[in-house]
Amino acid sequence: FLSPALILGYLGVTGEVNMGQVFFKLGLRVVLPIFIGQILQHFVPPAKEFVKQYKKYFKTAQECCLLFIIYTVFCKTFLQGMEASVGQIFLMIALQFFMLCVVMVLAWTCLRVLFRNEPKLQAMGLFGCTHKTVAMGVPLINAIYESNPMVGLYTLPLLIWHPMQLVIGSFVAPYVPAYVKRREEEISSTVQEEKSADGTTSGGLDETTIQDEMEQGVVEDKTDS
């Protein structure tokens, strides 16, 4: 619910949008379905089993509904005309690619520093920190700019960002698991070396103590003699 206020603040069109209606639409289109889904999942076991059994069909239906929403949005935009040129669209694509790369590098660097010994968390954060979902973004933009003729143009960056994540993710995917495996082996090796060092130190102390006790016993025997 912070996103509408941020978007309106960045674009400077707060006077054209009724925030009350925006929040009502978001609650009706996003929050209410999630709330009903959580109730069915936790309190209606037959519904949970039914969805699990036909999960792939539900996923296909979800994708078709989302595709239909995007299609109608762009139909409306092109019907009423679009002010952006082809060059501006390609410039936006280049800027998004640059921004995504910068954010991923920044996220990776911060995660390496903050979670040094948790490589799996680093790998998850690399993709999670930059993830933008179309299923949430499109209803959000439609709720804010439903009557705006440029709603398709406002949706376009999200539609480009999402597949760009898939392309870059596919490129780095082979390297991330290899890094996680190598880093886990390094951490495991370091832990084993520390344990071995502690064991050696403890063993050395025990032997020294035993030797001192033996020498003290010899001295006491000689004194008694």
PDB file of C-alpha atoms in Angstrom:
ATOM      1  CA  PHE A   1       0.000   0.000   0.000  1.00  0.00           C
ATOM      2  CA  LEU A   2       3.035   2.299   0.037  1.00  0.00           C
ATOM      3  CA  SER A   3       3.566   1.823  -3.690  1.00  0.00           C
ATOM      4  CA  PRO A   4       0.622   4.001  -4.851  1.00  0.00           C
ATOM      5  CA  ALA A   5       1.805   6.958  -2.773  1.00  0.00           C
ATOM      6  CA  LEU A   6       5.384   6.543  -4.028  1.00  0.00           C
ATOM      7  CA  ILE A   7       4.301   6.238  -7.661  1.00  0.00           C
ATOM      8  CA  LEU A   8       2.067   9.279  -7.460  1.00  0.00           C
ATOM      9  CA  GLY A   9       4.804  11.251  -5.730  1.00  0.00           C
ATOM     10  CA  TYR A  10       7.373  10.370  -8.387  1.00  0.00           C
ATOM     11  CA  LEU A  11       5.053  11.147 -11.309  1.00  0.00           C
ATOM     12  CA  GLY A  12       3.550  14.232  -9.674  1.00  0.00           C
ATOM     13  CA  VAL A  13      -0.069  13.536 -10.581  1.00  0.00           C
ATOM     14  CA  THR A  14      -1.595  13.338  -7.110  1.00  0.00           C
ATOM     15  CA  GLY A  15      -4.465  15.648  -8.045  1.00  0.00           C
ATOM     16  CA  GLU A  16      -5.767  13.284 -10.741  1.00  0.00           C
ATOM     17  CA  VAL A  17      -6.111  10.188  -8.558  1.00  0.00           C
ATOM     18  CA  ASN A  18      -8.501   9.398  -5.728  1.00  0.00           C
ATOM     19  CA  MET A  19      -6.373   7.548  -3.176  1.00  0.00           C
ATOM     20  CA  GLY A  20      -9.428   6.178  -1.387  1.00  0.00           C
ATOM     21  CA  GLN A  21     -10.636   4.488  -4.554  1.00  0.00           C
ATOM     22  CA  VAL A  22      -7.139   3.203  -5.269  1.00  0.00           C
ATOM     23  CA  PHE A  23      -6.860   1.521  -1.865  1.00  0.00           C
ATOM     24  CA  PHE A  24     -10.388   0.131  -2.190  1.00  0.00           C
ATOM     25  CA  LYS A  25      -9.572  -1.405  -5.580  1.00  0.00           C
ATOM     26  CA  LEU A  26      -6.303  -2.854  -4.270  1.00  0.00           C
ATOM     27  CA  GLY A  27      -8.100  -4.376  -1.313  1.00  0.00           C
ATOM     28  CA  LEU A  28     -10.771  -5.845  -3.556  1.00  0.00           C
ATOM     29  CA  ARG A  29      -8.445  -7.149  -6.289  1.00  0.00           C
ATOM     30  CA  VAL A  30      -5.348  -8.151  -4.286  1.00  0.00           C
ATOM     31  CA  VAL A  31      -5.891  -8.366  -0.529  1.00  0.00           C
ATOM     32  CA  LEU A  32      -9.328 -10.020  -0.557  1.00  0.00           C
ATOM     33  CA  PRO A  33      -8.333 -12.929  -2.881  1.00  0.00           C
ATOM     34  CA  ILE A  34      -5.191 -13.542  -0.803  1.00  0.00           C
ATOM     35  CA  PHE A  35      -7.255 -13.469   2.419  1.00  0.00           C
ATOM     36  CA  ILE A  36      -9.823 -15.935   1.039  1.00  0.00           C
ATOM     37  CA  GLY A  37      -7.043 -18.172  -0.253  1.00  0.00           C
ATOM     38  CA  GLN A  38      -5.358 -18.276   3.152  1.00  0.00           C
ATOM     39  CA  ILE A  39      -8.645 -19.199   4.857  1.00  0.00           C
ATOM     40  CA  LEU A  40      -9.272 -22.013   2.375  1.00  0.00           C
ATOM     41  CA  GLN A  41      -5.697 -23.264   2.717  1.00  0.00           C
ATOM     42  CA  HIS A  42      -5.695 -23.435   6.524  1.00  0.00           C
ATOM     43  CA  PHE A  43      -9.330 -24.237   7.363  1.00  0.00           C
ATOM     44  CA  VAL A  44     -10.746 -26.138   4.371  1.00  0.00           C
ATOM     45  CA  PRO A  45      -8.564 -29.234   3.737  1.00  0.00           C
ATOM     46  CA  PRO A  46     -10.681 -30.532   0.792  1.00  0.00           C
ATOM     47  CA  ALA A  47     -10.146 -27.254  -1.054  1.00  0.00           C
ATOM     48  CA  LYS A  48      -6.408 -27.467  -0.405  1.00  0.00           C
ATOM     49  CA  GLU A  49      -6.251 -31.026  -1.745  1.00  0.00           C
ATOM     50  CA  PHE A  50      -8.358 -30.071  -4.777  1.00  0.00           C
ATOM     51  CA  VAL A  51      -6.025 -27.200  -5.685  1.00  0.00           C
ATOM     52  CA  LYS A  52      -2.974 -29.384  -5.148  1.00  0.00           C
ATOM     53  CA  GLN A  53      -4.415 -32.070  -7.429  1.00  0.00           C
ATOM     54  CA  TYR A  54      -5.175 -29.623 -10.242  1.00  0.00           C
ATOM     55  CA  LYS A  55      -2.347 -27.201  -9.565  1.00  0.00           C
ATOM     56  CA  LYS A  56      -1.068 -27.039 -13.129  1.00  0.00           C
ATOM     57  CA  TYR A  57      -4.544 -26.175 -14.452  1.00  0.00           C
ATOM     58  CA  PHE A  58      -4.940 -23.389 -11.900  1.00  0.00           C
ATOM     59  CA  LYS A  59      -1.521 -22.041 -12.868  1.00  0.00           C
ATOM     60  CA  THR A  60      -2.487 -22.061 -16.542  1.00  0.00           C
ATOM     61  CA  ALA A  61      -5.768 -20.280 -15.759  1.00  0.00           C
ATOM     62  CA  GLN A  62      -3.898 -17.657 -13.730  1.00  0.00           C
ATOM     63  CA  GLU A  63      -1.474 -17.006 -16.583  1.00  0.00           C
ATOM     64  CA  CYS A  64      -4.320 -16.750 -19.102  1.00  0.00           C
ATOM     65  CA  CYS A  65      -6.198 -14.248 -16.913  1.00  0.00           C
ATOM     66  CA  LEU A  66      -3.064 -12.154 -16.504  1.00  0.00           C
ATOM     67  CA  LEU A  67      -2.380 -12.282 -20.242  1.00  0.00           C
ATOM     68  CA  PHE A  68      -5.958 -11.186 -20.943  1.00  0.00           C
ATOM     69  CA  ILE A  69      -5.607  -8.216 -18.560  1.00  0.00           C
ATOM     70  CA  ILE A  70      -2.362  -7.130 -20.229  1.00  0.00           C
ATOM     71  CA  TYR A  71      -3.925  -7.544 -23.667  1.00  0.00           C
ATOM     72  CA  THR A  72      -6.915  -5.346 -22.818  1.00  0.00           C
ATOM     73  CA  VAL A  73      -4.635  -2.708 -21.283  1.00  0.00           C
ATOM     74  CA  PHE A  74      -2.540  -2.416 -24.443  1.00  0.00           C
ATOM     75  CA  CYS A  75      -5.604  -2.521 -26.683  1.00  0.00           C
ATOM     76  CA  LYS A  76      -6.953   0.485 -24.810  1.00  0.00           C
ATOM     77  CA  THR A  77      -3.605   2.289 -25.032  1.00  0.00           C
ATOM     78  CA  PHE A  78      -3.090   1.787 -28.776  1.00  0.00           C
ATOM     79  CA  LEU A  79      -6.731   2.566 -29.511  1.00  0.00           C
ATOM     80  CA  GLN A  80      -6.407   5.980 -27.882  1.00  0.00           C
ATOM     81  CA  GLY A  81      -2.878   6.594 -29.173  1.00  0.00           C
ATOM     82  CA  MET A  82       0.540   6.502 -27.511  1.00  0.00           C
ATOM     83  CA  GLU A  83       2.904   9.460 -27.321  1.00  0.00           C
ATOM     84  CA  ALA A  84       6.139   7.495 -26.824  1.00  0.00           C
ATOM     85  CA  SER A  85       8.357   6.835 -29.830  1.00  0.00           C
ATOM     86  CA  VAL A  86      10.187   3.605 -30.647  1.00  0.00           C
ATOM     87  CA  GLY A  87      13.502   5.229 -29.722  1.00  0.00           C
ATOM     88  CA  GLN A  88      12.177   6.196 -26.301  1.00  0.00           C
ATOM     89  CA  ILE A  89      10.989   2.651 -25.685  1.00  0.00           C
ATOM     90  CA  PHE A  90      14.408   1.197 -26.570  1.00  0.00           C
ATOM     91  CA  LEU A  91      16.049   3.807 -24.332  1.00  0.00           C
ATOM     92  CA  MET A  92      13.802   2.686 -21.486  1.00  0.00           C
ATOM     93  CA  ILE A  93      14.790  -0.951 -22.110  1.00  0.00           C
ATOM     94  CA  ALA A  94      18.501  -0.031 -21.995  1.00  0.00           C
ATOM     95  CA  LEU A  95      18.040   1.974 -18.779  1.00  0.00           C
ATOM     96  CA  GLN A  96      16.128  -0.869 -17.147  1.00  0.00           C
ATOM     97  CA  PHE A  97      18.846  -3.343 -18.090  1.00  0.00           C
ATOM     98  CA  PHE A  98      21.471  -1.056 -16.558  1.00  0.00           C
ATOM     99  CA  MET A  99      19.398  -0.504 -13.402  1.00  0.00           C
ATOM    100  CA  LEU A 100      18.739  -4.217 -12.955  1.00  0.00           C
ATOM    101  CA  CYS A 101      22.448  -5.062 -13.309  1.00  0.00           C
ATOM    102  CA  VAL A 102      23.437  -2.322 -10.839  1.00  0.00           C
ATOM    103  CA  VAL A 103      20.845  -3.398  -8.272  1.00  0.00           C
ATOM    104  CA  MET A 104      21.855  -7.073  -8.558  1.00  0.00           C
ATOM    105  CA  VAL A 105      25.541  -6.221  -8.100  1.00  0.00           C
ATOM    106  CA  LEU A 106      24.706  -4.004  -5.128  1.00  0.00           C
ATOM    107  CA  ALA A 107      22.496  -6.698  -3.571  1.00  0.00           C
ATOM    108  CA  TRP A 108      25.185  -9.360  -4.083  1.00  0.00           C
ATOM    109  CA  THR A 109      27.875  -7.163  -2.520  1.00  0.00           C
ATOM    110  CA  CYS A 110      25.757  -6.308   0.516  1.00  0.00           C
ATOM    111  CA  LEU A 111      24.716  -9.925   1.037  1.00  0.00           C
ATOM    112  CA  ARG A 112      28.331 -11.091   0.804  1.00  0.00           C
ATOM    113  CA  VAL A 113      29.240  -8.632   3.573  1.00  0.00           C
ATOM    114  CA  LEU A 114      26.215  -9.073   5.851  1.00  0.00           C
ATOM    115  CA  PHE A 115      25.759 -12.852   5.468  1.00  0.00           C
ATOM    116  CA  ARG A 116      29.306 -13.998   4.865  1.00  0.00           C
ATOM    117  CA  ASN A 117      28.806 -17.596   5.991  1.00  0.00           C
ATOM    118  CA  GLU A 118      25.347 -18.145   4.458  1.00  0.00           C
ATOM    119  CA  PRO A 119      25.847 -18.723   0.717  1.00  0.00           C
ATOM    120  CA  LYS A 120      22.328 -20.061   0.158  1.00  0.00           C
ATOM    121  CA  LEU A 121      20.859 -16.882   1.612  1.00  0.00           C
ATOM    122  CA  GLN A 122      23.148 -14.860  -0.656  1.00  0.00           C
ATOM    123  CA  ALA A 123      21.886 -16.742  -3.699  1.00  0.00           C
ATOM    124  CA  MET A 124      18.256 -16.259  -2.688  1.00  0.00           C
ATOM    125  CA  GLY A 125      18.755 -12.559  -2.009  1.00  0.00           C
ATOM    126  CA  LEU A 126      20.451 -11.995  -5.369  1.00  0.00           C
ATOM    127  CA  PHE A 127      17.190 -12.786  -7.156  1.00  0.00           C
ATOM    128  CA  GLY A 128      14.717 -11.841  -4.428  1.00  0.00           C
ATOM    129  CA  CYS A 129      15.983  -8.292  -3.914  1.00  0.00           C
ATOM    130  CA  THR A 130      15.265  -7.324  -7.525  1.00  0.00           C
ATOM    131  CA  HIS A 131      12.137  -9.386  -8.114  1.00  0.00           C
ATOM    132  CA  LYS A 132       9.059  -7.593  -9.441  1.00  0.00           C
ATOM    133  CA  THR A 133       5.984  -9.701 -10.076  1.00  0.00           C
ATOM    134  CA  VAL A 134       3.635  -8.953 -12.954  1.00  0.00           C
ATOM    135  CA  ALA A 135       0.716 -10.564 -11.115  1.00  0.00           C
ATOM    136  CA  MET A 136       0.928  -7.891  -8.396  1.00  0.00           C
ATOM    137  CA  GLY A 137       2.193  -4.972 -10.463  1.00  0.00           C
ATOM    138  CA  VAL A 138      -0.439  -4.979 -13.204  1.00  0.00           C
ATOM    139  CA  PRO A 139      -3.456  -4.817 -10.819  1.00  0.00           C
ATOM    140  CA  LEU A 140      -1.636  -2.085  -8.879  1.00  0.00           C
ATOM    141  CA  ILE A 141      -1.067   0.072 -11.967  1.00  0.00           C
ATOM    142  CA  ASN A 142      -4.608  -0.560 -13.222  1.00  0.00           C
ATOM    143  CA  ALA A 143      -6.040   0.463  -9.857  1.00  0.00           C
ATOM    144  CA  ILE A 144      -4.151   3.765  -9.962  1.00  0.00           C
ATOM    145  CA  TYR A 145      -4.487   4.650 -13.663  1.00  0.00           C
ATOM    146  CA  GLU A 146      -7.563   2.724 -14.755  1.00  0.00           C
ATOM    147  CA  SER A 147      -9.113   5.720 -16.525  1.00  0.00           C
ATOM    148  CA  ASN A 148      -5.802   7.098 -17.806  1.00  0.00           C
ATOM    149  CA  PRO A 149      -5.240   6.598 -21.559  1.00  0.00           C
ATOM    150  CA  MET A 150      -1.501   6.073 -20.910  1.00  0.00           C
ATOM    151  CA  VAL A 151      -2.022   3.089 -18.593  1.00  0.00           C
ATOM    152  CA  GLY A 152      -0.455   0.735 -21.160  1.00  0.00           C
ATOM    153  CA  LEU A 153       2.667   2.878 -21.322  1.00  0.00           C
ATOM    154  CA  TYR A 154       2.872   2.861 -17.519  1.00  0.00           C
ATOM    155  CA  THR A 155       2.593  -0.940 -17.548  1.00  0.00           C
ATOM    156  CA  LEU A 156       5.286  -1.432 -20.196  1.00  0.00           C
ATOM    157  CA  PRO A 157       8.344  -1.024 -17.871  1.00  0.00           C
ATOM    158  CA  LEU A 158       7.049  -3.795 -15.614  1.00  0.00           C
ATOM    159  CA  LEU A 159       6.404  -6.068 -18.580  1.00  0.00           C
ATOM    160  CA  ILE A 160       9.990  -5.497 -19.739  1.00  0.00           C
ATOM    161  CA  TRP A 161      11.555  -5.798 -16.273  1.00  0.00           C
ATOM    162  CA  HIS A 162      10.037  -9.214 -15.597  1.00  0.00           C
ATOM    163  CA  PRO A 163      11.370 -11.080 -18.690  1.00  0.00           C
ATOM    164  CA  MET A 164      14.673  -9.228 -18.324  1.00  0.00           C
ATOM    165  CA  GLN A 165      14.984 -10.812 -14.881  1.00  0.00           C
ATOM    166  CA  LEU A 166      14.466 -14.215 -16.488  1.00  0.00           C
ATOM    167  CA  VAL A 167      17.128 -13.565 -19.135  1.00  0.00           C
ATOM    168  CA  ILE A 168      19.767 -12.323 -16.674  1.00  0.00           C
ATOM    169  CA  GLY A 169      18.782 -15.008 -14.163  1.00  0.00           C
ATOM    170  CA  SER A 170      19.228 -17.712 -16.799  1.00  0.00           C
ATOM    171  CA  PHE A 171      22.680 -16.317 -17.588  1.00  0.00           C
ATOM    172  CA  VAL A 172      23.943 -16.306 -13.968  1.00  0.00           C
ATOM    173  CA  ALA A 173      22.067 -19.467 -12.889  1.00  0.00           C
ATOM    174  CA  PRO A 174      24.921 -21.917 -13.673  1.00  0.00           C
ATOM    175  CA  TYR A 175      27.432 -19.850 -11.683  1.00  0.00           C
ATOM    176  CA  VAL A 176      25.394 -19.288  -8.513  1.00  0.00           C
ATOM    177  CA  PRO A 177      24.991 -22.988  -7.498  1.00  0.00           C
ATOM    178  CA  ALA A 178      28.694 -23.540  -8.202  1.00  0.00           C
ATOM    179  CA  TYR A 179      29.538 -20.619  -5.909  1.00  0.00           C
ATOM    180  CA  VAL A 180      27.205 -21.926  -3.174  1.00  0.00           C
ATOM    181  CA  LYS A 181      28.774 -25.394  -3.333  1.00  0.00           C
ATOM    182  CA  ARG A 182      32.322 -24.045  -3.289  1.00  0.00           C
ATOM    183  CA  ARG A 183      31.572 -21.628  -0.453  1.00  0.00           C
ATOM    184  CA  GLU A 184      29.890 -24.327   1.662  1.00  0.00           C
ATOM    185  CA  GLU A 185      32.937 -26.567   1.185  1.00  0.00           C
ATOM    186  CA  GLU A 186      35.208 -23.709   2.284  1.00  0.00           C
ATOM    187  CA  ILE A 187      33.099 -23.050   5.382  1.00  0.00           C
ATOM    188  CA  SER A 188      32.985 -26.766   6.237  1.00  0.00           C
ATOM    189  CA  SER A 189      36.757 -27.058   5.787  1.00  0.00           C
ATOM    190  CA  THR A 190      37.352 -24.024   8.004  1.00  0.00           C
ATOM    191  CA  VAL A 191      35.117 -25.445  10.735  1.00  0.00           C
ATOM    192  CA  GLN A 192      36.912 -28.794  10.598  1.00  0.00           C
ATOM    193  CA  GLU A 193      40.309 -27.092  10.840  1.00  0.00           C
ATOM    194  CA  GLU A 194      39.161 -25.068  13.857  1.00  0.00           C
ATOM    195  CA  LYS A 195      37.869 -28.211  15.555  1.00  0.00           C
ATOM    196  CA  SER A 196      41.117 -30.018  14.825  1.00  0.00           C
ATOM    197  CA  ALA A 197      43.113 -27.102  16.192  1.00  0.00           C
ATOM    198  CA  ASP A 198      41.007 -27.044  19.364  1.00  0.00           C
ATOM    199  CA  GLY A 199      41.431 -30.791  19.771  1.00  0.00           C
ATOM    200  CA  THR A 200      45.201 -30.566  19.330  1.00  0.00           C
ATOM    201  CA  THR A 201      45.442 -27.751  21.839  1.00  0.00           C
ATOM    202  CA  SER A 202      43.329 -29.620  24.349  1.00  0.00           C
ATOM    203  CA  GLY A 203      45.369 -32.776  23.814  1.00  0.00           C
ATOM    204  CA  GLY A 204      48.624 -30.886  24.303  1.00  0.00           C
ATOM    205  CA  LEU A 205      47.434 -29.428  27.565  1.00  0.00           C
ATOM    206  CA  ASP A 206      46.360 -32.834  28.822  1.00  0.00           C
ATOM    207  CA  GLU A 207      49.731 -34.397  28.027  1.00  0.00           C
ATOM    208  CA  THR A 208      51.573 -31.537  29.706  1.00  0.00           C
ATOM    209  CA  THR A 209      49.406 -31.851  32.776  1.00  0.00           C
ATOM    210  CA  ILE A 210      50.005 -35.585  32.950  1.00  0.00           C
ATOM    211  CA  GLN A 211      53.749 -35.129  32.563  1.00  0.00           C
ATOM    212  CA  ASP A 212      53.821 -32.497  35.331  1.00  0.00           C
ATOM    213  CA  GLU A 213      51.845 -34.763  37.615  1.00  0.00           C
ATOM    214  CA  MET A 214      54.216 -37.669  36.918  1.00  0.00           C
ATOM    215  CA  GLU A 215      57.278 -35.511  37.648  1.00  0.00           C
ATOM    216  CA  GLN A 216      55.677 -34.254  40.841  1.00  0.00           C
ATOM    217  CA  GLY A 217      54.924 -37.844  41.875  1.00  0.00           C
ATOM    218  CA  VAL A 218      58.571 -38.843  41.291  1.00  0.00           C
ATOM    219  CA  VAL A 219      59.788 -35.931  43.406  1.00  0.00           C
ATOM    220  CA  GLU A 220      57.406 -36.872  46.212  1.00  0.00           C
ATOM    221  CA  ASP A 221      58.598 -40.503  46.105  1.00  0.00           C
ATOM    222  CA  LYS A 222      62.227 -39.403  46.372  1.00  0.00           C
ATOM    223  CA  THR A 223      61.355 -37.097  49.258  1.00  0.00           C
ATOM    224  CA  ASP A 224      59.628 -39.946  51.090  1.00  0.00           C
ATOM    225  CA  SER A 225      62.658 -42.121  50.552  1.00  0.00           C
TER     226      SER A 225
END
